[in-house]
PDB file of C-alpha atoms in Angstrom:
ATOM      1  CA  UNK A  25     391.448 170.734 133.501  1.00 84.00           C
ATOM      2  CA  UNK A  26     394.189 170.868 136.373  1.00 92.00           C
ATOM      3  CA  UNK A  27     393.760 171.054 140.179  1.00 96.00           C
ATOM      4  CA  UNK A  28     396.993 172.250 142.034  1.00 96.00           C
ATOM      5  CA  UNK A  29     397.062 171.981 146.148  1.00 97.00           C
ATOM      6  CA  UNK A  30     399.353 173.937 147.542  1.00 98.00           C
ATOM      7  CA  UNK A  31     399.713 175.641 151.298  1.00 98.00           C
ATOM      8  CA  UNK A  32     400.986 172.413 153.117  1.00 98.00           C
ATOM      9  CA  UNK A  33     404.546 172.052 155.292  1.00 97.00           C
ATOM     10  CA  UNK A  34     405.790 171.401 158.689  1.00 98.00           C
ATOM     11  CA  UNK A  35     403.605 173.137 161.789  1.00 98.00           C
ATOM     12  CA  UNK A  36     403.924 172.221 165.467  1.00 98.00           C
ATOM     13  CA  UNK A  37     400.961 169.818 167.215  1.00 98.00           C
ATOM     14  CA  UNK A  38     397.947 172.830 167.907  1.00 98.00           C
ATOM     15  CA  UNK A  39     399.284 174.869 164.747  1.00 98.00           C
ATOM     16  CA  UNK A  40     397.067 175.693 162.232  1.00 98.00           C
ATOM     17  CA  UNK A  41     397.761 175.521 158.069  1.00 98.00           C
ATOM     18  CA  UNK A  42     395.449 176.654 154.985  1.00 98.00           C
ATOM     19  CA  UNK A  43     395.916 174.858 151.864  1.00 98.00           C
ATOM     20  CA  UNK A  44     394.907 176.543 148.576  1.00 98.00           C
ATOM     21  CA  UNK A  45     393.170 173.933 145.201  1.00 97.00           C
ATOM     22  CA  UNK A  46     393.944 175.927 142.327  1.00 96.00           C
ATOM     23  CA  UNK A  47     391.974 175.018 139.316  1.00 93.00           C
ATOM     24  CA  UNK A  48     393.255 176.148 135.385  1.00 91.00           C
ATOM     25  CA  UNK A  49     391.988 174.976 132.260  1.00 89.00           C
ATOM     26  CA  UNK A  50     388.472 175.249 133.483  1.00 87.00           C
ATOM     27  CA  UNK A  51     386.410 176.689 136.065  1.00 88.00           C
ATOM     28  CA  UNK A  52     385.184 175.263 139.383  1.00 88.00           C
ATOM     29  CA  UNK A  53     381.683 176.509 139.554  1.00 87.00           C
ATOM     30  CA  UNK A  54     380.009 173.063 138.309  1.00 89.00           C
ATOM     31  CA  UNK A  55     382.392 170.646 140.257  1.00 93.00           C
ATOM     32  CA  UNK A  56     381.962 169.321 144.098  1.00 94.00           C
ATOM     33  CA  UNK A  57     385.350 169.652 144.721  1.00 96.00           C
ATOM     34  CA  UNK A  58     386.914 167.342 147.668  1.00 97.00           C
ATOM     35  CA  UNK A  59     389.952 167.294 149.717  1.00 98.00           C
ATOM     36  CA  UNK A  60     391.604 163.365 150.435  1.00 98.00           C
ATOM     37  CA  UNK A  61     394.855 163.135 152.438  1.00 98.00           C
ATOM     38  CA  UNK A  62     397.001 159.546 152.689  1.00 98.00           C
ATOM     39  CA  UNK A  63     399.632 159.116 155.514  1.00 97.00           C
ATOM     40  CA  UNK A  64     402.935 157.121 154.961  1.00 93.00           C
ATOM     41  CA  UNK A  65     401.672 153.153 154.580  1.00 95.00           C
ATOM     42  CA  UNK A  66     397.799 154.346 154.722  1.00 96.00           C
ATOM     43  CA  UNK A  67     395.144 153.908 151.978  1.00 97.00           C
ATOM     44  CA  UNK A  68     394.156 157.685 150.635  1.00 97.00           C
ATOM     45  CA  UNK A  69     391.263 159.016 152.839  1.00 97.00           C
ATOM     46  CA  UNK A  70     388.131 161.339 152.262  1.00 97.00           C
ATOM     47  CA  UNK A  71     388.547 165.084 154.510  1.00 98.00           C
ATOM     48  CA  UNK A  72     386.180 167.099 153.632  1.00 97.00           C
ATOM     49  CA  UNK A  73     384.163 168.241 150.545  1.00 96.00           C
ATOM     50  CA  UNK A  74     382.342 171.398 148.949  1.00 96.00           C
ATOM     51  CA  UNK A  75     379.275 171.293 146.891  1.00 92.00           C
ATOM     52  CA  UNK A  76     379.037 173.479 143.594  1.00 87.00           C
ATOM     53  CA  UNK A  77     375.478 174.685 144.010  1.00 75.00           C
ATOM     54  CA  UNK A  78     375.135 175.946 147.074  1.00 77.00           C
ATOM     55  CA  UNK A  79     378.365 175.252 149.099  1.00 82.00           C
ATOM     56  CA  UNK A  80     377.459 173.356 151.184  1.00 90.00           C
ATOM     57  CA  UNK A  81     380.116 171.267 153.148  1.00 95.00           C
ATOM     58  CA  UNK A  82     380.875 167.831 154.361  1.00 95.00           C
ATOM     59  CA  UNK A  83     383.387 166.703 156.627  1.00 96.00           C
ATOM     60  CA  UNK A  84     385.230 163.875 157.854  1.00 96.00           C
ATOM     61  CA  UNK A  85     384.279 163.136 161.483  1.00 95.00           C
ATOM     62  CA  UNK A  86     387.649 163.505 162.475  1.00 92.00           C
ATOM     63  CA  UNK A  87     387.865 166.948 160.953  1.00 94.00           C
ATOM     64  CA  UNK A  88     384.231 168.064 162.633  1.00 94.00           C
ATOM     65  CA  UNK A  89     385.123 171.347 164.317  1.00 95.00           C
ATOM     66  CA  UNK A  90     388.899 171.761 163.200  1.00 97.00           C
ATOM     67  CA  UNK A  91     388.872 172.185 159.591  1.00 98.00           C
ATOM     68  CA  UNK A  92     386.665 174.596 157.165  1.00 98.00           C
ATOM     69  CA  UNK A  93     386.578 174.159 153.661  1.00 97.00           C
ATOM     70  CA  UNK A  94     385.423 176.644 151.207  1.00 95.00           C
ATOM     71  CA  UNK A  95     385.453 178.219 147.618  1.00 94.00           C
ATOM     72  CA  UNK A  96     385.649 180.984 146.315  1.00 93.00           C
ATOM     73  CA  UNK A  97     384.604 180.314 142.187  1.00 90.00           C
ATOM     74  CA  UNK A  98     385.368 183.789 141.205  1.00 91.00           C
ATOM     75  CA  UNK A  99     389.317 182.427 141.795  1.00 93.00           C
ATOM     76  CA  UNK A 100     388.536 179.179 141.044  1.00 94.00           C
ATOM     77  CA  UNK A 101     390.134 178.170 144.168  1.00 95.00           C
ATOM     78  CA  UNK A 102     389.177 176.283 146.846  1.00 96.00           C
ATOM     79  CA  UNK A 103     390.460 176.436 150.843  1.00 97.00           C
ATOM     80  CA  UNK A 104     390.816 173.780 153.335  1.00 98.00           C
ATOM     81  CA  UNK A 105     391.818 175.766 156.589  1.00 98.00           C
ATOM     82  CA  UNK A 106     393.088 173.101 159.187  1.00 98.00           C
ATOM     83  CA  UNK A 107     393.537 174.478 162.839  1.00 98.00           C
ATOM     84  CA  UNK A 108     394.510 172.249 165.847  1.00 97.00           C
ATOM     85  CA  UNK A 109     396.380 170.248 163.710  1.00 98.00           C
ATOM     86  CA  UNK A 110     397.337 166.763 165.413  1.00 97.00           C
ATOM     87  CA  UNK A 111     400.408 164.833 164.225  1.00 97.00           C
ATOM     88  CA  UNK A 112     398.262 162.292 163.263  1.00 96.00           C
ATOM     89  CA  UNK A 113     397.123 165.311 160.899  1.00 97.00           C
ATOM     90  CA  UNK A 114     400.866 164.303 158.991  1.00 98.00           C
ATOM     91  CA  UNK A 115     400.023 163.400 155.359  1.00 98.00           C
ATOM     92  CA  UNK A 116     400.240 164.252 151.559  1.00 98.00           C
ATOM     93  CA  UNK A 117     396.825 166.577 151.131  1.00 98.00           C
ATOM     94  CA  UNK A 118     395.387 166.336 147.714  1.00 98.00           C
ATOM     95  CA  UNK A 119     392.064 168.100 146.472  1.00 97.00           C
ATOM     96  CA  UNK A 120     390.121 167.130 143.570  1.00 97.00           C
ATOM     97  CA  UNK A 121     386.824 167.758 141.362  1.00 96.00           C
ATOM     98  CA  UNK A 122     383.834 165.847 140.819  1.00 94.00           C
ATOM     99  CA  UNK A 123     380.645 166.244 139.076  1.00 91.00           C
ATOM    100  CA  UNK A 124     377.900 165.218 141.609  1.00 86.00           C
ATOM    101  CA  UNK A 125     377.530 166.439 145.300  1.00 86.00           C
ATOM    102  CA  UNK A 126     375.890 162.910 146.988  1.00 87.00           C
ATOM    103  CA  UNK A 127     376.113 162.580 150.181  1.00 85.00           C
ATOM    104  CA  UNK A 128     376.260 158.788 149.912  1.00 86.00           C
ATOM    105  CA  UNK A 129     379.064 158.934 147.605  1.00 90.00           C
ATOM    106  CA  UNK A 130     381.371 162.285 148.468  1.00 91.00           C
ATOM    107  CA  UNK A 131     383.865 160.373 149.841  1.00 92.00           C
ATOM    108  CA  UNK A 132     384.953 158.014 147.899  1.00 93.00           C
ATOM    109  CA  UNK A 133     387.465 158.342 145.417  1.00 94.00           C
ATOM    110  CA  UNK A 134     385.860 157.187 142.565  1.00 94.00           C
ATOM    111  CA  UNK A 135     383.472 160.029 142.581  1.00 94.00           C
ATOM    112  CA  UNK A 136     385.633 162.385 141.643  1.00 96.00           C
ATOM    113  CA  UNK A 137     387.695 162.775 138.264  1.00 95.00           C
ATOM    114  CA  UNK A 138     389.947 165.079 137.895  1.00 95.00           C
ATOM    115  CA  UNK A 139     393.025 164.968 140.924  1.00 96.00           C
ATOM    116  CA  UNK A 140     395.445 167.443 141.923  1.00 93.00           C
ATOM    117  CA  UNK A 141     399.347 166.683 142.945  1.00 93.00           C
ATOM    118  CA  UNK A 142     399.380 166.646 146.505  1.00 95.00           C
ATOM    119  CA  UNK A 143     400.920 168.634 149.115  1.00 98.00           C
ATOM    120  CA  UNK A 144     402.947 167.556 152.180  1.00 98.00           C
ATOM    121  CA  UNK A 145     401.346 168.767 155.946  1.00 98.00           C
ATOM    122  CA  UNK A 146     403.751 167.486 158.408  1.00 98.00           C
ATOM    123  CA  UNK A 147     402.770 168.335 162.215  1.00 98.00           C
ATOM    124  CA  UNK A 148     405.564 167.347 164.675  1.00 97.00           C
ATOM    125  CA  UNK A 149     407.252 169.009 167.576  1.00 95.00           C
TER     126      UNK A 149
END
């Protein structure tokens, strides 16, 4: 089972980016899948997640109101749409798949087990 993100690169401060989580070897449907990001010298943080059931989403409170996540099983992909991108937006994006959707427990890494490579989002003037 292999996650690819893809989607990311350089967009100016208020510029918006949509970055694709390709799955292969196996299909989404039964995973919460999760998107994490880590800036230059940062730890890797949580962004947003997607339940498998129902779809229902969880964000980041930084994220509240400018990015959307959502799936689409029939592709087995999965979408993080990121408008008013900030420059402290600027990290590696990386999605990933996990078997439970807790709300206590979405964002941290250990809840999910299969990762994808990540992809760059650089915001700067």
């Amino acid at each position: 089972f292999q996650l690819q993100a893809s989607g990311g690169g350089l967009v100016q401060p208020g510029g918006s980016l949509r970055l694709s989580c390709a799955a292969s070897g196996s299909t989404l449907d039964y995973y919460t899948i999760g998107w994490f990001r880590q800036a230059p010298g940062k730890e890797r943080e949580w962004v947003s997640c997607v339940g498998s059931s129902d779809g229902s989403a969880v964000y980041a409170d930084s994220m509240k109101g400018r990015f959307t996540i959502s799936r689409d099983n029939a592709k087995n992909m999965v979408y993080l749409q990121m408008n008013s991108l900030k420059p402290e937006d600027t990290a590696v994006y990386y999605c990933a798949a996990g078997p439970t959707f807790d709300l206590g427990t979405v964002s941290s890494l250990r809840s999910y087990d299969f990762w994808g490579q990540g992809t760059l989002v650089t915001v700067s003037s």
